[in-house]
Amino acid sequence: MKAAIPYPDISPEIFSISLLGFDFALRWYALAYIAGIVLGYWLVRRALARPTLWPGDTPPMTRDQLEDLVFWIVIGIIVGGRLIYTLVYQPEYYLAHPAEIVMLWQGGMAFHGGFLGVCVAVYLWCRAKGVPLASTADAMALGTPAGLLLGRIANFINNELWGRPTDLPWGVIFPGPAAQDCPGVAGPCARHPSQLYEAGLEGLLLGAILIMAVWRFGALKRPWLVTGIFFAGYGLARFIVEFVRVADAQFITQANPDGHVVQIAGTFGLSMGQLLSLPMIVVGLTLVVIATRRPRA
């Protein structure tokens, strides 16, 4: 490695306390979830306060309804993220140990699962409350990138989901035997900080695009347009970063060191993250086309 950045010594725990024989800790990852939901709520509330941004100059919901929807979304994130992680990424283990599926404190959440859980929660809530689904989905898409930005930064702090070895000057020397297991590399092994790549693309850039589309170009006037931009933008960002991100350990074998779940033309293939991102890109682009072909409300 010609140049590299030492990994900053940041504890995954912000603080911990012992109470009645139990240890309780506030971790950066949990704080990222909480702060992401709060920031997303604040951003959507700002949009709801501007009736002229919405079709017919009428926001799809009230502030009280938004607070109720946030509760449904939190449940969707937890249930969907955990179930998809257990069923897609480690099905054999959790089928043999079903009681551990509910042990969220052990870690293990899948973004695509959490995303699916949010979609189901929003759909059910809109049906129950009689609120327009399209504008509600657009509102949720607008508020999501803030959580993605903070969540990926938390992944970096947790020293997880790092990328493949690199000799680029911004490569990071992540600690631990797994991160330093780089065949053919003598000395410290630097890796792509893929968590920060995703934070920049999925969170910062995509969030800026959505904010610009809403407040500058009136994208909320076209139902499903903001949702389509988010779907396609996230899927594309995740698909690109997966090329430099280490695949999940359960997919890596001696014969398949890159962890591809789909092999194409020998050495080229797709990771599980890329495979799950492709439908998002297709659905997103389809929604964008449909929304832009309709008259602006």
Coordinates of C-alpha atoms in Angstrom, one line a residue:
M1 CA 0.0 0.0 0.0
K2 CA 1.6 3.3 -1.1
A3 CA -0.6 5.4 1.1
A4 CA -3.4 4.9 3.5
I5 CA -5.4 6.5 6.3
P6 CA -5.3 4.9 9.8
Y7 CA -8.7 4.0 11.1
P8 CA -9.9 6.5 13.7
D9 CA -10.2 5.1 17.1
I10 CA -13.9 5.7 17.8
S11 CA -15.8 3.4 20.1
P12 CA -19.1 2.0 18.8
E13 CA -20.6 2.9 22.2
I14 CA -21.3 6.5 23.0
F15 CA -21.7 5.6 26.7
S16 CA -22.7 2.6 28.8
I17 CA -24.1 2.2 32.3
S18 CA -24.7 -0.7 34.7
L19 CA -28.1 -1.0 36.4
L20 CA -29.3 -3.8 38.5
G21 CA -26.7 -6.1 37.2
F22 CA -27.4 -5.3 33.5
D23 CA -25.3 -3.3 31.1
F24 CA -27.0 -0.7 29.0
A25 CA -25.2 1.1 26.2
L26 CA -26.1 3.7 23.7
R27 CA -24.4 2.9 20.4
W28 CA -23.8 5.1 17.4
Y29 CA -25.8 2.8 15.2
A30 CA -28.9 3.2 17.4
L31 CA -28.4 6.9 17.6
A32 CA -28.2 7.0 13.8
Y33 CA -31.6 5.3 13.5
I34 CA -33.1 7.7 15.9
A35 CA -31.5 10.8 14.4
G36 CA -32.4 9.7 10.9
I37 CA -36.1 9.3 11.8
V38 CA -36.1 12.7 13.5
L39 CA -34.4 14.5 10.6
G40 CA -36.7 12.7 8.1
Y41 CA -39.7 13.7 10.1
W42 CA -38.5 17.3 10.3
L43 CA -38.0 17.5 6.5
V44 CA -41.4 16.0 5.6
R45 CA -43.1 18.3 8.1
R46 CA -41.4 21.3 6.4
A47 CA -42.8 20.1 3.1
L48 CA -46.3 19.6 4.6
A49 CA -46.2 23.2 5.8
R50 CA -46.0 24.3 2.1
P51 CA -49.3 23.4 0.6
T52 CA -48.3 24.8 -2.8
L53 CA -45.7 22.0 -3.2
W54 CA -48.5 19.4 -3.4
P55 CA -51.1 18.4 -6.0
G56 CA -54.1 20.7 -5.7
D57 CA -52.1 22.8 -3.2
T58 CA -53.3 20.3 -0.6
P59 CA -50.9 18.3 1.6
P60 CA -51.7 14.6 1.8
M61 CA -51.8 14.5 5.6
T62 CA -51.8 16.5 8.8
R63 CA -49.0 16.8 11.3
D64 CA -50.8 14.5 13.7
Q65 CA -51.2 11.9 11.0
L66 CA -47.5 12.2 10.1
E67 CA -46.6 11.4 13.7
D68 CA -48.9 8.4 13.6
L69 CA -47.3 7.2 10.3
V70 CA -43.8 7.5 11.8
F71 CA -44.7 4.9 14.4
W72 CA -45.9 2.5 11.7
I73 CA -42.7 3.1 9.8
V74 CA -40.5 2.3 12.8
I75 CA -42.3 -1.0 13.2
G76 CA -41.9 -1.7 9.5
I77 CA -38.1 -0.9 9.6
I78 CA -37.5 -3.3 12.5
V79 CA -39.7 -6.2 11.3
G80 CA -38.8 -6.0 7.7
G81 CA -35.1 -5.4 8.2
R82 CA -34.7 -8.3 10.6
L83 CA -36.8 -10.8 8.8
I84 CA -35.1 -10.3 5.4
Y85 CA -31.7 -10.5 7.1
T86 CA -32.5 -13.8 8.7
L87 CA -34.3 -15.3 5.7
V88 CA -32.0 -14.1 2.9
Y89 CA -28.5 -13.7 4.4
Q90 CA -28.4 -16.5 7.1
P91 CA -31.5 -18.7 6.6
E92 CA -29.9 -22.0 7.7
Y93 CA -28.7 -20.6 11.0
Y94 CA -31.9 -18.9 12.0
L95 CA -34.1 -21.8 10.9
A96 CA -32.1 -23.9 13.3
H97 CA -32.2 -21.1 16.0
P98 CA -35.6 -19.4 15.5
A99 CA -35.7 -17.9 19.0
E100 CA -32.7 -15.7 18.0
I101 CA -34.7 -14.0 15.2
V102 CA -36.2 -11.5 17.7
M103 CA -32.8 -10.8 19.4
L104 CA -32.2 -7.5 17.7
W105 CA -29.4 -6.6 20.1
Q106 CA -27.2 -9.2 18.5
G107 CA -27.2 -7.2 15.3
G108 CA -28.2 -8.1 11.8
M109 CA -30.5 -5.8 9.7
A110 CA -30.9 -5.7 6.0
F111 CA -31.7 -2.3 4.3
H112 CA -33.7 -3.9 1.5
G113 CA -35.8 -5.7 4.2
G114 CA -36.3 -2.5 6.2
F115 CA -37.3 -0.7 2.9
L116 CA -39.8 -3.5 2.1
G117 CA -41.2 -3.2 5.6
V118 CA -41.6 0.6 5.2
C119 CA -43.4 0.0 1.9
V120 CA -45.9 -2.4 3.5
A121 CA -46.4 -0.2 6.6
V122 CA -47.1 2.9 4.4
Y123 CA -49.5 1.0 2.2
L124 CA -51.5 -0.4 5.2
W125 CA -51.5 3.0 6.9
C126 CA -52.8 4.8 3.8
R127 CA -55.6 2.2 3.4
A128 CA -56.5 2.5 7.1
K129 CA -56.5 6.3 7.1
G130 CA -57.8 7.0 3.6
V131 CA -54.7 9.0 2.7
P132 CA -53.5 9.2 -0.9
L133 CA -50.7 6.6 -1.3
A134 CA -48.7 8.3 -4.0
S135 CA -48.1 11.6 -2.2
T136 CA -47.5 9.7 1.1
A137 CA -44.9 7.6 -0.6
D138 CA -43.3 10.7 -2.1
A139 CA -43.1 12.3 1.4
M140 CA -41.4 9.2 2.8
A141 CA -38.9 9.1 0.0
L142 CA -38.0 12.7 0.6
G143 CA -37.2 12.0 4.3
T144 CA -35.3 8.8 3.9
P145 CA -31.8 9.8 2.7
A146 CA -31.0 11.5 6.0
G147 CA -31.3 8.2 7.8
L148 CA -29.2 6.5 5.1
L149 CA -26.4 9.1 5.5
L150 CA -26.2 8.7 9.3
G151 CA -26.6 4.9 9.1
R152 CA -23.7 4.4 6.8
I153 CA -21.5 6.7 8.9
A154 CA -22.5 4.5 11.9
N155 CA -21.4 1.4 9.8
F156 CA -18.0 3.1 9.4
I157 CA -17.7 3.7 13.2
N158 CA -18.7 0.1 13.8
N159 CA -15.9 -1.1 11.6
E160 CA -18.2 -3.1 9.4
L161 CA -19.2 -3.4 5.8
W162 CA -15.8 -2.2 4.6
G163 CA -14.6 -2.5 1.0
R164 CA -12.0 -4.5 -0.9
P165 CA -8.3 -3.9 -0.6
T166 CA -7.0 -0.8 -2.5
D167 CA -3.8 1.2 -3.0
L168 CA -5.7 4.5 -3.5
P169 CA -4.6 7.2 -1.1
W170 CA -7.9 7.4 0.7
G171 CA -7.9 3.7 1.6
V172 CA -8.5 3.0 5.3
I173 CA -6.6 0.5 7.4
F174 CA -9.5 -1.1 9.3
P175 CA -8.5 -3.0 12.4
G176 CA -9.2 -6.7 13.1
P177 CA -8.0 -10.0 11.6
A178 CA -10.8 -10.1 9.1
A179 CA -10.1 -6.7 7.7
Q180 CA -6.4 -7.4 7.6
D181 CA -6.8 -10.7 5.8
C182 CA -5.7 -9.5 2.4
P183 CA -3.9 -12.2 0.3
G184 CA -0.9 -10.8 -1.5
V185 CA -0.6 -7.7 0.6
A186 CA 2.5 -7.2 2.8
G187 CA 2.1 -5.1 5.9
P188 CA -1.1 -3.2 6.8
C189 CA -4.0 -3.7 4.4
A190 CA -6.0 -0.6 3.4
R191 CA -9.5 -1.0 2.1
H192 CA -12.1 1.1 0.3
P193 CA -14.2 3.0 2.9
S194 CA -17.3 1.8 1.1
Q195 CA -19.5 2.8 4.0
L196 CA -18.6 6.5 3.3
Y197 CA -19.1 6.0 -0.4
E198 CA -22.6 4.9 0.3
A199 CA -23.1 7.7 2.8
G200 CA -22.1 10.2 0.2
L201 CA -24.2 8.7 -2.7
E202 CA -27.3 7.2 -1.0
G203 CA -27.5 9.9 1.7
L204 CA -25.9 13.2 0.8
L205 CA -26.1 13.3 -3.0
L206 CA -29.5 11.6 -3.3
G207 CA -30.9 13.7 -0.5
A208 CA -29.7 16.9 -2.2
I209 CA -31.3 15.8 -5.5
L210 CA -34.6 15.1 -3.9
I211 CA -34.6 18.4 -2.0
M212 CA -33.8 20.3 -5.2
A213 CA -36.4 18.4 -7.1
V214 CA -39.1 19.2 -4.5
W215 CA -38.4 22.8 -3.6
R216 CA -36.9 24.0 -6.9
F217 CA -38.8 22.0 -9.5
G218 CA -42.0 21.1 -7.8
A219 CA -41.6 17.4 -8.1
L220 CA -44.3 16.6 -5.6
K221 CA -46.8 18.0 -8.0
R222 CA -46.3 14.8 -10.1
P223 CA -47.3 11.9 -7.8
W224 CA -44.8 9.1 -7.7
L225 CA -42.0 11.1 -9.2
V226 CA -40.0 11.7 -5.9
T227 CA -40.6 8.0 -5.1
G228 CA -39.2 7.0 -8.5
I229 CA -36.2 9.2 -8.2
F230 CA -35.4 7.7 -4.8
F231 CA -35.9 4.1 -5.9
A232 CA -33.7 4.5 -8.9
G233 CA -31.1 6.7 -7.1
Y234 CA -30.6 4.3 -4.2
G235 CA -30.6 1.2 -6.4
L236 CA -28.0 2.7 -8.7
A237 CA -25.8 4.0 -5.9
R238 CA -25.9 0.6 -4.1
F239 CA -25.2 -1.3 -7.3
I240 CA -22.1 0.8 -8.0
V241 CA -20.6 0.7 -4.5
E242 CA -21.1 -3.1 -4.4
F243 CA -18.2 -3.4 -6.9
V244 CA -15.7 -2.3 -4.3
R245 CA -17.6 -3.6 -1.2
V246 CA -16.7 -7.0 0.4
A247 CA -19.7 -9.4 0.0
D248 CA -21.3 -10.9 3.1
A249 CA -19.2 -13.7 4.6
Q250 CA -21.8 -16.4 4.0
F251 CA -21.5 -16.0 0.2
I252 CA -17.7 -16.1 0.1
T253 CA -16.0 -19.4 -0.6
Q254 CA -12.6 -20.5 -1.9
A255 CA -14.1 -21.1 -5.3
N256 CA -16.1 -17.8 -5.1
P257 CA -13.9 -15.3 -3.3
D258 CA -16.0 -12.3 -4.5
G259 CA -19.2 -13.7 -3.0
H260 CA -21.2 -13.5 -6.2
V261 CA -24.7 -15.0 -6.0
V262 CA -25.1 -14.9 -9.8
Q263 CA -22.1 -15.7 -12.0
I264 CA -21.9 -14.1 -15.4
A265 CA -19.3 -14.9 -18.0
G266 CA -16.9 -16.6 -15.6
T267 CA -15.3 -14.1 -13.3
F268 CA -18.0 -11.4 -13.6
G269 CA -21.0 -11.7 -11.3
L270 CA -23.5 -10.0 -9.1
S271 CA -23.5 -9.8 -5.3
M272 CA -26.7 -10.2 -3.2
G273 CA -26.8 -6.4 -2.8
Q274 CA -26.7 -5.8 -6.5
L275 CA -29.3 -8.5 -7.2
L276 CA -31.7 -6.8 -4.7
S277 CA -30.9 -3.4 -6.1
L278 CA -31.8 -4.2 -9.7
P279 CA -35.6 -4.3 -9.1
M280 CA -35.4 -1.0 -7.3
I281 CA -33.7 0.6 -10.3
V282 CA -36.3 -0.9 -12.7
V283 CA -39.3 0.1 -10.5
G284 CA -37.8 3.6 -9.9
L285 CA -37.3 4.4 -13.6
T286 CA -40.7 3.1 -14.4
L287 CA -42.3 5.4 -11.9
V288 CA -40.3 8.4 -13.2
V289 CA -41.5 7.7 -16.7
I290 CA -45.1 7.3 -15.6
A291 CA -45.0 10.4 -13.4
T292 CA -43.4 12.7 -16.0
R293 CA -45.9 11.6 -18.8
R294 CA -48.9 12.7 -16.7
P295 CA -50.0 16.3 -16.6
R296 CA -48.5 18.3 -13.7
A297 CA -51.0 18.6 -10.9

